[in-house]
Short mmCIF file of C-alpha atoms in Angstrom, two decimals:
data_model
loop_
_atom_site.label_atom_id
_atom_site.label_comp_id
_atom_site.label_asym_id
_atom_site.label_seq_id
_atom_site.Cartn_x
_atom_site.Cartn_y
_atom_site.Cartn_z
CA MET K 1 0.00 0.00 0.00
CA LYS K 2 1.33 3.42 -0.95
CA GLN K 3 2.21 5.49 2.11
CA ALA K 4 1.00 9.05 2.68
CA PHE K 5 3.30 11.93 1.75
CA LEU K 6 4.87 13.49 4.85
CA PRO K 7 5.77 17.17 4.27
CA GLU K 8 7.67 17.31 7.57
CA ILE K 9 10.25 14.86 6.20
CA THR K 10 10.76 17.06 3.14
CA TYR K 11 11.18 20.08 5.42
CA MET K 12 13.70 18.15 7.53
CA ARG K 13 15.76 17.42 4.42
CA GLY K 14 15.79 21.13 3.65
CA LEU K 15 16.81 22.05 7.19
CA CYS K 16 19.61 19.49 7.22
CA MET K 17 20.92 20.75 3.89
CA LEU K 18 20.99 24.30 5.25
CA GLY K 19 23.00 22.97 8.19
CA VAL K 20 25.47 21.14 5.95
CA ILE K 21 26.13 24.32 3.98
CA GLY K 22 26.57 26.14 7.30
CA ILE K 23 29.31 23.70 8.30
CA HIS K 24 31.15 24.15 5.02
CA VAL K 25 30.82 27.93 5.07
CA GLY K 26 32.14 27.82 8.63
CA SER K 27 35.32 26.19 7.33
CA PHE K 28 35.90 29.26 5.14
CA ALA K 29 35.17 31.57 8.07
CA LEU K 30 38.01 29.95 10.01
CA ALA K 31 40.42 31.56 7.52
CA ASN K 32 39.95 34.81 9.44
CA PRO K 33 42.35 34.90 12.43
CA GLN K 34 39.80 37.10 14.18
CA ALA K 35 36.83 34.88 13.36
CA ASN K 36 33.63 35.56 15.28
CA ILE K 37 33.47 32.70 17.79
CA GLN K 38 29.70 33.02 18.24
CA LEU K 39 29.11 32.68 14.50
CA ILE K 40 31.54 29.76 14.34
CA GLY K 41 29.62 28.18 17.20
CA LEU K 42 26.44 28.38 15.13
CA LEU K 43 27.98 27.19 11.87
CA GLU K 44 30.40 24.56 13.15
CA ILE K 45 28.88 23.36 16.44
CA LEU K 46 25.09 23.73 16.37
CA SER K 47 24.86 22.76 12.69
CA ARG K 48 26.68 19.49 13.35
CA PHE K 49 23.57 17.39 13.94
CA THR K 50 22.49 17.84 10.32
CA VAL K 51 25.07 15.46 8.83
CA PRO K 52 24.12 12.36 10.87
CA ALA K 53 20.46 13.41 10.72
CA PHE K 54 20.58 12.60 7.01
CA PHE K 55 21.21 8.96 7.95
CA PHE K 56 18.04 9.12 10.06
CA LEU K 57 16.14 10.54 7.08
CA SER K 58 17.63 7.98 4.67
CA ALA K 59 16.57 5.09 6.89
CA PHE K 60 13.18 6.68 7.43
CA GLY K 61 12.56 6.88 3.69
CA LEU K 62 13.62 3.27 3.12
CA PHE K 63 11.55 1.74 5.91
CA TYR K 64 8.53 4.03 5.58
CA HIS K 65 7.95 2.88 2.03
CA THR K 66 9.10 -0.73 2.50
CA SER K 67 8.57 -2.21 5.95
CA SER K 68 11.08 -4.67 7.35
CA PHE K 69 8.22 -7.19 7.35
CA ASP K 70 7.44 -6.72 3.64
CA GLU K 71 8.77 -8.91 0.86
CA PHE K 72 12.27 -7.75 -0.07
CA SER K 73 14.41 -8.23 -3.19
CA TYR K 74 18.01 -7.43 -2.31
CA LYS K 75 19.05 -7.37 -5.99
CA ASP K 76 16.30 -4.92 -7.00
CA PHE K 77 17.01 -2.79 -3.94
CA LEU K 78 20.72 -2.46 -4.77
CA TRP K 79 19.97 -1.59 -8.38
CA ARG K 80 17.53 1.16 -7.41
CA ARG K 81 19.91 2.59 -4.82
CA SER K 82 22.80 2.43 -7.29
CA ARG K 83 20.87 4.61 -9.71
CA VAL K 84 20.03 7.12 -7.00
CA VAL K 85 23.34 7.24 -5.10
CA LEU K 86 26.18 5.23 -6.65
CA PHE K 87 26.07 6.65 -10.19
CA PRO K 88 25.76 10.31 -9.05
CA TYR K 89 28.51 9.68 -6.50
CA ILE K 90 30.93 8.45 -9.17
CA ALA K 91 29.96 11.23 -11.59
CA TRP K 92 30.40 14.06 -9.08
CA SER K 93 33.60 12.57 -7.70
CA ILE K 94 35.08 12.63 -11.20
CA LEU K 95 33.89 16.21 -11.73
CA TYR K 96 35.47 17.45 -8.51
CA ILE K 97 38.70 15.51 -9.08
CA ALA K 98 38.87 16.90 -12.62
CA TYR K 99 38.40 20.42 -11.26
CA ALA K 100 41.18 19.88 -8.72
CA GLY K 101 43.43 18.58 -11.50
CA ALA K 102 42.65 21.56 -13.71
CA THR K 103 43.67 23.99 -10.97
CA VAL K 104 47.16 22.48 -10.76
CA GLY K 105 47.52 21.29 -14.34
CA ASN K 106 47.80 17.64 -13.34
CA PHE K 107 45.06 15.10 -14.01
CA ALA K 108 46.77 12.11 -12.42
CA GLY K 109 43.86 11.93 -9.99
CA LEU K 110 41.69 10.57 -12.80
CA THR K 111 43.93 7.56 -13.42
CA PRO K 112 42.73 4.26 -11.90
CA ARG K 113 45.65 4.18 -9.44
CA HIS K 114 44.42 7.34 -7.74
CA LEU K 115 40.74 7.38 -8.73
CA LEU K 116 39.76 3.98 -7.32
CA PRO K 117 41.08 4.65 -3.77
CA ALA K 118 39.46 8.10 -3.88
CA LEU K 119 36.11 6.57 -4.79
CA PHE K 120 36.40 3.86 -2.15
CA PHE K 121 37.22 6.29 0.67
CA GLY K 122 35.09 9.21 -0.51
CA ASN K 123 38.06 11.48 -1.12
CA GLY K 124 36.80 13.00 -4.37
CA TYR K 125 35.85 16.12 -2.41
CA TYR K 126 35.26 16.96 1.22
CA HIS K 127 31.49 16.36 1.25
CA LEU K 128 31.29 13.10 -0.70
CA TYR K 129 32.26 10.72 2.11
CA PHE K 130 28.63 10.79 3.26
CA MET K 131 27.59 8.93 0.12
CA VAL K 132 30.18 6.22 0.74
CA ILE K 133 28.80 5.55 4.22
CA LEU K 134 25.28 5.54 2.80
CA LEU K 135 26.30 2.97 0.19
CA TRP K 136 27.70 0.72 2.92
CA PHE K 137 24.40 1.02 4.77
CA TYR K 138 22.65 -0.10 1.57
CA LEU K 139 24.98 -3.07 1.12
CA MET K 140 24.16 -4.23 4.66
CA MET K 141 20.40 -3.74 4.29
CA PRO K 142 19.43 -7.37 5.09
CA LEU K 143 21.17 -6.97 8.46
CA TRP K 144 19.35 -3.73 9.30
CA ARG K 145 15.98 -5.25 8.34
CA ALA K 146 16.58 -8.18 10.69
CA MET K 147 17.71 -5.86 13.49
CA VAL K 148 14.69 -3.59 13.07
CA ARG K 149 12.30 -6.54 13.31
CA GLY K 150 13.94 -7.48 16.60
CA ILE K 151 14.04 -3.91 17.94
CA LEU K 152 10.34 -3.40 17.24
CA GLN K 153 9.48 -5.99 19.89
CA LYS K 154 10.77 -3.60 22.58
CA PRO K 155 11.84 -0.44 20.73
CA ILE K 156 12.53 1.89 23.66
CA LEU K 157 14.62 -0.68 25.51
CA TRP K 158 16.66 -1.76 22.49
CA LEU K 159 17.21 1.74 21.12
CA SER K 160 18.35 2.89 24.56
CA LEU K 161 20.84 0.04 24.84
CA ILE K 162 22.15 0.61 21.32
CA PHE K 163 22.49 4.33 22.09
CA VAL K 164 24.70 3.59 25.11
CA VAL K 165 26.90 1.26 23.06
CA GLN K 166 27.02 3.83 20.24
CA VAL K 167 28.14 6.61 22.57
CA ALA K 168 30.86 4.38 24.03
CA PHE K 169 32.13 3.31 20.60
CA ASN K 170 32.11 6.85 19.18
CA PHE K 171 33.90 8.15 22.29
CA TRP K 172 36.65 5.61 21.76
CA SER K 173 36.80 6.25 18.02
CA SER K 174 36.93 10.03 18.47
CA TYR K 175 39.48 10.33 21.26
CA TYR K 176 41.44 7.08 21.66
CA SER K 177 41.43 5.11 18.40
CA GLY K 178 44.37 7.12 17.05
CA GLN K 179 46.67 5.19 19.41
CA ILE K 180 46.35 2.10 17.21
CA LYS K 181 49.06 1.89 14.56
CA PHE K 182 49.68 -0.61 11.76
CA ALA K 183 53.00 -1.43 10.16
CA ASN K 184 51.46 -1.85 6.72
CA HIS K 185 51.09 1.52 4.97
CA TRP K 186 47.82 0.72 3.19
CA LEU K 187 46.25 -0.82 6.27
CA GLN K 188 47.22 2.23 8.31
CA TYR K 189 45.76 4.52 5.66
CA ALA K 190 42.51 2.54 5.51
CA TYR K 191 42.25 2.69 9.29
CA SER K 192 42.99 6.42 9.40
CA MET K 193 40.14 6.99 6.92
CA LYS K 194 37.59 5.13 9.05
CA LEU K 195 35.37 8.20 9.48
CA ASN K 196 34.80 8.16 5.74
CA TYR K 197 33.29 4.70 5.43
CA TRP K 198 32.62 3.03 8.79
CA VAL K 199 28.87 2.74 9.27
CA LEU K 200 29.60 1.83 12.90
CA HIS K 201 29.57 5.52 13.85
CA TYR K 202 25.94 6.02 12.78
CA ILE K 203 24.14 2.72 13.38
CA TRP K 204 21.97 4.02 16.23
CA LEU K 205 20.68 6.99 14.26
CA PHE K 206 20.02 4.87 11.18
CA LEU K 207 18.06 2.33 13.24
CA LEU K 208 16.20 5.15 15.00
CA GLY K 209 15.05 6.44 11.61
CA ALA K 210 13.95 2.95 10.63
CA VAL K 211 11.99 2.36 13.84
CA VAL K 212 10.33 5.80 13.68
CA ALA K 213 9.26 5.02 10.10
CA GLU K 214 7.86 1.62 11.07
CA ARG K 215 5.89 3.13 13.97
CA TYR K 216 5.32 6.64 12.72
CA GLU K 217 1.84 7.23 14.09
CA ALA K 218 2.86 5.92 17.52
CA THR K 219 6.00 8.07 17.41
CA CYS K 220 3.97 11.19 16.63
CA GLU K 221 1.70 10.44 19.58
CA LEU K 222 4.73 10.11 21.87
CA LEU K 223 6.22 13.35 20.58
CA TRP K 224 2.96 15.18 21.30
CA ARG K 225 2.60 13.57 24.72
CA TYR K 226 6.15 14.32 25.81
CA LYS K 227 6.69 17.56 23.91
CA GLY K 228 7.71 19.36 27.10
CA LEU K 229 10.35 16.77 27.95
CA LEU K 230 11.55 16.74 24.34
CA THR K 231 11.95 20.52 24.37
CA ILE K 232 13.83 20.47 27.68
CA THR K 233 16.12 17.69 26.46
CA PHE K 234 16.82 19.58 23.25
CA ALA K 235 17.55 22.82 25.15
CA PHE K 236 19.83 20.93 27.55
CA SER K 237 21.73 19.32 24.67
CA VAL K 238 22.19 22.73 23.02
CA ALA K 239 23.53 24.16 26.28
CA LEU K 240 25.83 21.15 26.64
CA MET K 241 27.26 21.59 23.14
CA ILE K 242 27.75 25.35 23.42
CA GLY K 243 29.01 25.06 26.99
CA SER K 244 31.58 22.44 25.97
CA TYR K 245 32.64 24.61 23.03
CA PHE K 246 33.28 27.69 25.16
CA TYR K 247 34.84 25.59 27.92
CA VAL K 248 37.58 24.19 25.69
CA LEU K 249 38.14 27.64 24.17
CA ASN K 250 38.32 29.61 27.41
CA GLU K 251 39.49 27.09 29.99
CA ARG K 252 41.59 24.68 27.92
CA HIS K 253 42.73 27.40 25.49
CA TYR K 254 42.01 25.33 22.40
CA THR K 255 42.12 26.96 19.00
CA LEU K 256 38.82 27.23 17.12
CA LEU K 257 39.81 24.30 14.93
CA GLU K 258 40.77 22.18 17.95
CA ALA K 259 37.45 23.04 19.60
CA ILE K 260 35.53 21.97 16.50
CA TYR K 261 37.46 18.70 16.32
CA THR K 262 36.64 18.05 19.99
CA VAL K 263 32.97 19.10 20.26
CA HIS K 264 31.50 17.35 17.25
CA GLN K 265 28.59 15.06 16.33
CA LEU K 266 30.36 11.87 17.45
CA SER K 267 31.27 13.18 20.91
CA PRO K 268 29.01 12.10 23.82
CA MET K 269 27.39 15.55 23.96
CA GLY K 270 27.16 15.51 20.17
CA MET K 271 25.33 12.19 20.19
CA LEU K 272 22.76 13.48 22.67
CA TYR K 273 22.39 16.71 20.72
CA THR K 274 22.00 14.91 17.39
CA GLY K 275 19.26 12.61 18.66
CA ALA K 276 17.42 15.38 20.53
CA ALA K 277 17.69 17.88 17.66
CA THR K 278 16.52 15.36 15.06
CA LEU K 279 13.38 14.47 17.02
CA PHE K 280 12.78 18.06 18.14
CA PHE K 281 12.84 19.51 14.63
CA LEU K 282 10.75 16.63 13.30
CA PHE K 283 8.12 17.50 15.92
CA PHE K 284 8.58 21.22 15.20
CA PHE K 285 7.64 20.71 11.56
CA ILE K 286 4.73 18.47 12.52
CA ALA K 287 3.29 20.85 15.12
CA THR K 288 4.09 24.34 13.82
CA PRO K 289 1.51 26.09 11.61
CA MET K 290 3.03 27.62 8.48
CA SER K 291 1.93 30.17 5.97
CA SER K 292 1.65 29.06 2.35
CA ALA K 293 4.79 31.05 1.53
CA ALA K 294 6.81 29.38 4.29
CA ARG K 295 5.60 25.94 3.21
CA ALA K 296 6.56 26.68 -0.39
CA ILE K 297 10.08 27.71 0.63
CA TRP K 298 10.65 24.64 2.81
CA GLU K 299 9.25 22.39 0.09
CA GLN K 300 11.57 23.85 -2.53
CA ILE K 301 14.65 23.55 -0.34
CA GLY K 302 13.70 20.03 0.70
CA GLU K 303 12.88 18.80 -2.80
CA THR K 304 16.13 20.19 -4.22
CA SER K 305 18.29 19.25 -1.21
CA TYR K 306 20.06 16.38 -2.99
CA GLY K 307 21.13 18.55 -5.90
CA ILE K 308 22.12 21.36 -3.53
CA TYR K 309 24.27 18.93 -1.57
CA LEU K 310 26.05 17.77 -4.73
CA ILE K 311 26.65 21.17 -6.31
CA HIS K 312 27.15 23.62 -3.44
CA PRO K 313 30.96 23.16 -3.14
CA PHE K 314 31.29 24.44 -6.71
CA MET K 315 29.32 27.53 -5.68
CA LEU K 316 31.59 28.04 -2.70
CA ILE K 317 34.59 27.78 -5.03
CA ILE K 318 33.15 30.47 -7.31
CA LEU K 319 32.17 32.77 -4.45
CA SER K 320 35.45 32.41 -2.56
CA ALA K 321 37.37 33.16 -5.78
CA GLY K 322 35.26 36.29 -6.20
CA MET K 323 36.02 37.28 -2.63
CA PHE K 324 39.73 36.85 -3.27
CA VAL K 325 39.57 39.11 -6.32
CA ALA K 326 37.54 41.69 -4.38
CA LYS K 327 39.96 41.36 -1.43
CA LEU K 328 37.12 40.72 1.02
CA GLN K 329 37.90 39.36 4.48
CA TYR K 330 35.84 36.68 6.18
CA THR K 331 34.16 39.01 8.63
CA ALA K 332 30.90 37.94 10.27
CA LEU K 333 28.79 40.00 7.85
CA VAL K 334 30.67 38.69 4.79
CA VAL K 335 30.37 35.09 6.03
CA ILE K 336 26.61 35.48 6.43
CA GLY K 337 26.45 36.90 2.91
CA LEU K 338 28.56 33.98 1.66
CA TYR K 339 26.15 31.53 3.28
CA ILE K 340 23.05 33.14 1.78
CA SER K 341 24.67 33.41 -1.65
CA THR K 342 25.77 29.77 -1.55
CA VAL K 343 22.25 28.59 -0.71
CA CYS K 344 20.66 30.69 -3.45
CA MET K 345 23.21 29.82 -6.14
CA SER K 346 23.09 26.12 -5.26
CA TYR K 347 19.29 26.13 -5.48
CA LEU K 348 19.37 27.83 -8.88
CA GLY K 349 22.14 25.48 -10.02
CA THR K 350 20.00 22.49 -9.05
CA LEU K 351 17.07 23.86 -11.05
CA LEU K 352 19.38 24.12 -14.07
CA LEU K 353 20.59 20.55 -13.57
CA LYS K 354 16.97 19.40 -13.65
CA LYS K 355 16.66 20.94 -17.13
CA LEU K 356 19.41 18.74 -18.55
CA PRO K 357 18.52 15.85 -20.91
CA LYS K 358 17.13 12.91 -18.99
CA PRO K 359 20.14 10.56 -19.44
CA VAL K 360 22.53 13.22 -18.12
CA ARG K 361 20.16 14.26 -15.35
CA ARG K 362 19.78 10.69 -14.16
CA ILE K 363 23.53 10.30 -13.89
CA LEU K 364 24.03 13.59 -12.02
CA LEU K 365 20.91 13.60 -9.84
CA GLY K 366 19.85 9.98 -9.81
CA ARG K 367 16.45 10.80 -11.30
#
């Protein structure tokens, strides 16, 4: 049976994409030695939940339309997902690698010796690793379906236990895993790139998205019933993230970059914040009345979010080059302008991509 369209999920995709652009714009803002720490806190700390939240949304879409109890063809599933994710991933990786080669006059990155490892580890450009992790989630889909069927027997208990294990694993991976060294160069490199392809960092959030999709009506009832507790938990997690950020800056005297690498989405406070923010904003879009204009904006951003994700680094390249020519510094006002311009140009660029001939469009956008 065809499931009902859920506008709140589309809005969530749009919100998460705005957050992802915020993170990447924040990286440019760090070029200013006198960067505004409050703005960096918004772009690089509070926006962090949006990257893992996409795994929640991906799992939600998969399990909302095809329950773990429904008949499942692994072969057909992989083919459909390849068309949507794998082919665009390869195409955009090649485009970004070709651009990088053109800037230095060396296209060795397009040879199999360099291209294949780049594709495997998601090194084509800084934002493409997400698609590699997503592809690994797809490859392991039979496992997730079996786990979801088991979790649904006692969802709160199992999700709570998995959350505790996830926090412990991510804590180790974030702060202690670097102590492990391998004598073999390639093995060491593969291990050092674990953040680019290990699904282990995001299993809890992926399973949460699957369970919410399987029990969506019951989840909505719980969100309404415990909306006060959800809001308090979200506010507490925000305070914990920002408090940790300013603590390491002021008390531990970390640099901005060190603070960002410490207070991130895989840290214990980041895990709590990611889960709380994902559920809070889902409820926010369910419960908040919107004008027709606001709905239209969120729908457009959400429906074009995939294309915006793929193309926005090119827009940042163009805009940053223009800033260099104009000799503009990354002040707070300029960074905000850069963010708005990147969003608008990426949206327009996505609309242009949708006008391409169907065979080209399907390769670049998966549809």
